[in-house]
Amino acid sequence: MLKLTVPNHARQLVLFMVPDTRGDFSAISDAVRGRPGEFVRVTQDINKASLDRTRLNAFILGIRSQENTHPEYLRNVAPVLSSSLAVKLNPDCLAKVVEFQAACLLENRDSLVLGDIHSNSLTETIIGAPTDLALQLSATREGGYGFYSPYIGVVRDLARMFGAFNNPEFNYLPALGIQNGHSISLLLNSAPSFRKPKSVLVAALPAIEKNVPPPLRKSGDAPICATRPGAVFGVDGAPLVFATDYAHNMALRMTDKDGRVVEAPVVARADRGGYIFAPSFDPAGLKGAVAAQLHGFWGFDAFEGPEFAVQFPQDDGWQVAPGQRLQTGRKNNVLVSGPSMACVKSISVQLPDGRNLTPDWQMKGEQLSIDIPLSDLVAPGEVSIAIQPHGGGKPAVITIPAEAEGMP
């Protein structure tokens, strides 16, 4: 474990690892101090390449995990992983039989990584650096997001840049840092040498300057039912929230109509396209519509994310639209509104004669449109509509009188 004292106003942190052979280490410090700008540029490029490789690794892990568990769902999961991590997807692979889809998706790995503006801003990649990194860019309609930047020979080209600093004593060997929790694995392009010229491993650690928060955006405006199985708070715009631990201690701060605040821990899932509730989440009596905001930490700094419209089941407050009525001997349609429309799972109807029906229904704007067939109902009476929410709980019940056909 390294224990370091960071000088004031420091911005970049680079780790030089030298074989312990009692060599002349002053040559290394002289090289860095003599051309600090070049070293800063190179370390920024290493950081950018490391972040790109981290996204690619997360994509590969997601594909392999799905292949080993439920390969039949890969057709649905792969596009979500691709979008979350900004990794290129070959749609032709999904047309193949299930057994060959994963292998096809992972072909030509070096050309899968897509550009990410947030990674660029984190590493302050300057004009011209992508060329040195062999990142051949092809602009897309989104003006920045979606730049195609194949991960081709990055380490090779960085080594070429380091060539200017090599000497008979030392040879600089760039290493990509791949983060795994609290540790970093180094990815090398060639084996280090312990003989002259000795290899100096150069690893760029995450920048220590002011944080650049992720440009997270919610991926949809529709209300989200918190108790629906598999509820996802979709986000996009920052693949690193899925590929690294930079974003941590994330939670959804929910405020109900009475001002009560509940903090719900959430977990980033690239295969789901956003955040999901942690297993420890307890609704704690929340009901109806609540305002929610994603928040947590990005590195050491507090971070505020997008806001979401969230709903919990509520069994009261439901009503039929004004002017709605039921008549026997005909097919009826009623419009119903309530405080948790996103949480409706199913609807059942009980007729005055005791029969139970499962009506056709659909969302119509901010209302439920329910078809209630009363063609074979002769006697008028009370019709009960039971609205069952996701996640169980007490259904909302609305009672409407059915009048005899022909009544004004």
mmCIF file of C-alpha atoms in Angstrom, residues 212-214 241 245-251 294-305:
data_model
loop_
_atom_site.group_PDB
_atom_site.id
_atom_site.type_symbol
_atom_site.label_atom_id
_atom_site.label_comp_id
_atom_site.label_asym_id
_atom_site.label_seq_id
_atom_site.Cartn_x
_atom_site.Cartn_y
_atom_site.Cartn_z
ATOM 1 C CA VAL A 212 -15.397 16.512 -13.107
ATOM 2 C CA PRO A 213 -18.873 15.213 -12.185
ATOM 3 C CA PRO A 214 -20.561 12.860 -14.643
ATOM 4 C CA VAL A 241 -20.724 5.134 -13.576
ATOM 5 C CA ASP A 245 -16.319 2.842 -8.728
ATOM 6 C CA TYR A 246 -15.859 6.588 -9.135
ATOM 7 C CA ALA A 247 -19.567 7.008 -8.347
ATOM 8 C CA HIS A 248 -20.216 5.470 -4.938
ATOM 9 C CA ASN A 249 -22.627 5.552 -2.010
ATOM 10 C CA MET A 250 -25.391 6.346 -4.477
ATOM 11 C CA ALA A 251 -28.934 6.688 -3.184
ATOM 12 C CA LEU A 294 -30.278 10.494 -7.442
ATOM 13 C CA HIS A 295 -27.259 11.565 -5.379
ATOM 14 C CA GLY A 296 -24.062 10.267 -3.859
ATOM 15 C CA PHE A 297 -20.332 10.843 -4.283
ATOM 16 C CA TRP A 298 -18.100 11.162 -7.307
ATOM 17 C CA GLY A 299 -14.658 10.478 -5.950
ATOM 18 C CA PHE A 300 -14.426 12.541 -2.763
ATOM 19 C CA ASP A 301 -17.018 15.150 -3.728
ATOM 20 C CA ALA A 302 -20.780 15.086 -3.215
ATOM 21 C CA PHE A 303 -22.697 14.652 -6.437
ATOM 22 C CA GLU A 304 -26.308 15.476 -7.356
ATOM 23 C CA GLY A 305 -27.831 13.485 -10.219
#
